Amino acid sequence: MAVKGANRYQILESFEMRLGNDSETEFVTALNEINKIALFRLRDM
């Protein structure tokens, strides 16, 4: 999960919401999070 800019409450809330995801939804969500992480890292270069 891309946690940059999120506080611990937002992170926990996101985890709780994602627990109910089916496999396909979680896969798409995970790919979106990977994209966010990559963008954060590229911007920090």
XYZ file of N, CA and C in Angstrom:
135
model
N 0.834 -1.175 0.000
C 0.000 0.000 0.000
C 0.880 1.240 0.000
N 0.513 2.200 -0.809
C 1.221 3.476 -0.852
C 0.768 4.298 0.357
N 1.646 4.451 1.336
C 1.251 5.105 2.586
C 1.768 6.534 2.713
N 2.548 6.974 1.759
C 3.105 8.328 1.833
C 1.973 9.345 1.923
N 2.031 10.187 2.933
C 1.020 11.220 3.120
C -0.197 10.770 3.911
N -0.239 9.499 4.284
C -1.380 8.979 5.048
C -0.969 8.808 6.510
N -1.913 9.039 7.403
C -1.619 8.792 8.812
C -2.025 7.360 9.169
N -1.700 6.926 10.364
C -1.944 5.524 10.737
C -3.423 5.174 10.734
N -4.269 6.134 11.024
C -5.710 5.862 11.023
C -6.221 5.639 9.599
N -5.723 6.430 8.675
C -6.111 6.262 7.270
C -5.614 4.922 6.723
N -4.415 4.536 7.120
C -3.849 3.262 6.672
C -4.684 2.099 7.200
N -4.992 2.120 8.483
C -5.808 1.050 9.069
C -7.197 1.001 8.453
N -7.782 2.157 8.208
C -9.107 2.203 7.586
C -9.066 1.588 6.187
N -8.011 1.899 5.454
C -7.872 1.344 4.109
C -7.724 -0.175 4.156
N -6.921 -0.670 5.100
C -6.771 -2.122 5.257
C -8.111 -2.773 5.573
N -8.847 -2.177 6.479
C -10.150 -2.733 6.860
C -11.109 -2.766 5.673
N -11.100 -1.718 4.872
C -11.977 -1.670 3.700
C -11.575 -2.728 2.676
N -10.271 -2.940 2.526
C -9.785 -3.879 1.516
C -9.973 -5.334 1.918
N -10.163 -5.607 3.185
C -10.352 -6.992 3.631
C -11.545 -7.659 2.958
N -12.544 -6.888 2.610
C -13.738 -7.432 1.984
C -13.646 -7.579 0.472
N -12.528 -7.166 -0.110
C -12.376 -7.232 -1.565
C -12.300 -8.668 -2.060
N -12.901 -8.907 -3.224
C -12.686 -10.200 -3.870
C -11.312 -10.160 -4.540
N -10.862 -11.291 -5.053
C -9.512 -11.394 -5.617
C -9.278 -10.421 -6.765
N -10.233 -10.299 -7.644
C -10.069 -9.422 -8.806
C -9.975 -7.957 -8.387
N -10.844 -7.537 -7.490
C -10.825 -6.155 -7.009
C -9.522 -5.857 -6.286
N -9.067 -6.784 -5.460
C -7.825 -6.581 -4.719
C -6.631 -6.514 -5.666
N -6.649 -7.329 -6.704
C -5.566 -7.311 -7.685
C -5.470 -5.945 -8.353
N -6.592 -5.414 -8.791
C -6.621 -4.092 -9.434
C -6.192 -3.014 -8.439
N -6.674 -3.100 -7.217
C -6.300 -2.133 -6.183
C -4.802 -2.185 -5.916
N -4.256 -3.388 -5.823
C -2.819 -3.546 -5.579
C -1.999 -2.956 -6.722
N -2.426 -3.182 -7.954
C -1.712 -2.595 -9.097
C -1.742 -1.074 -9.048
N -2.868 -0.509 -8.676
C -2.961 0.949 -8.541
C -2.034 1.461 -7.449
N -1.924 0.732 -6.355
C -1.026 1.132 -5.268
C 0.434 1.051 -5.714
N 0.772 0.022 -6.479
C 2.136 -0.099 -7.008
C 2.452 1.088 -7.909
N 1.498 1.491 -8.723
C 1.697 2.674 -9.576
C 1.949 3.920 -8.741
N 1.193 4.097 -7.673
C 1.389 5.256 -6.793
C 2.787 5.246 -6.187
N 3.220 4.075 -5.700
C 4.544 3.958 -5.084
C 5.628 4.308 -6.099
N 5.492 3.799 -7.319
C 6.473 4.092 -8.369
C 6.523 5.589 -8.663
N 5.367 6.231 -8.740
C 5.339 7.678 -8.987
C 5.996 8.456 -7.853
N 5.729 8.062 -6.607
C 6.369 8.721 -5.462
C 7.890 8.613 -5.575
N 8.370 7.428 -5.908
C 9.818 7.211 -5.994
C 10.435 7.995 -7.146
N 9.751 8.029 -8.276
C 10.273 8.792 -9.413
C 10.327 10.283 -9.100
N 9.322 10.786 -8.434
C 9.301 12.214 -8.080
C 10.389 12.569 -7.077
N 10.782 11.600 -6.246
C 11.811 11.843 -5.236
C 13.234 11.771 -5.797
N 13.369 11.386 -7.046
C 14.714 11.258 -7.638
C 15.310 12.613 -7.926
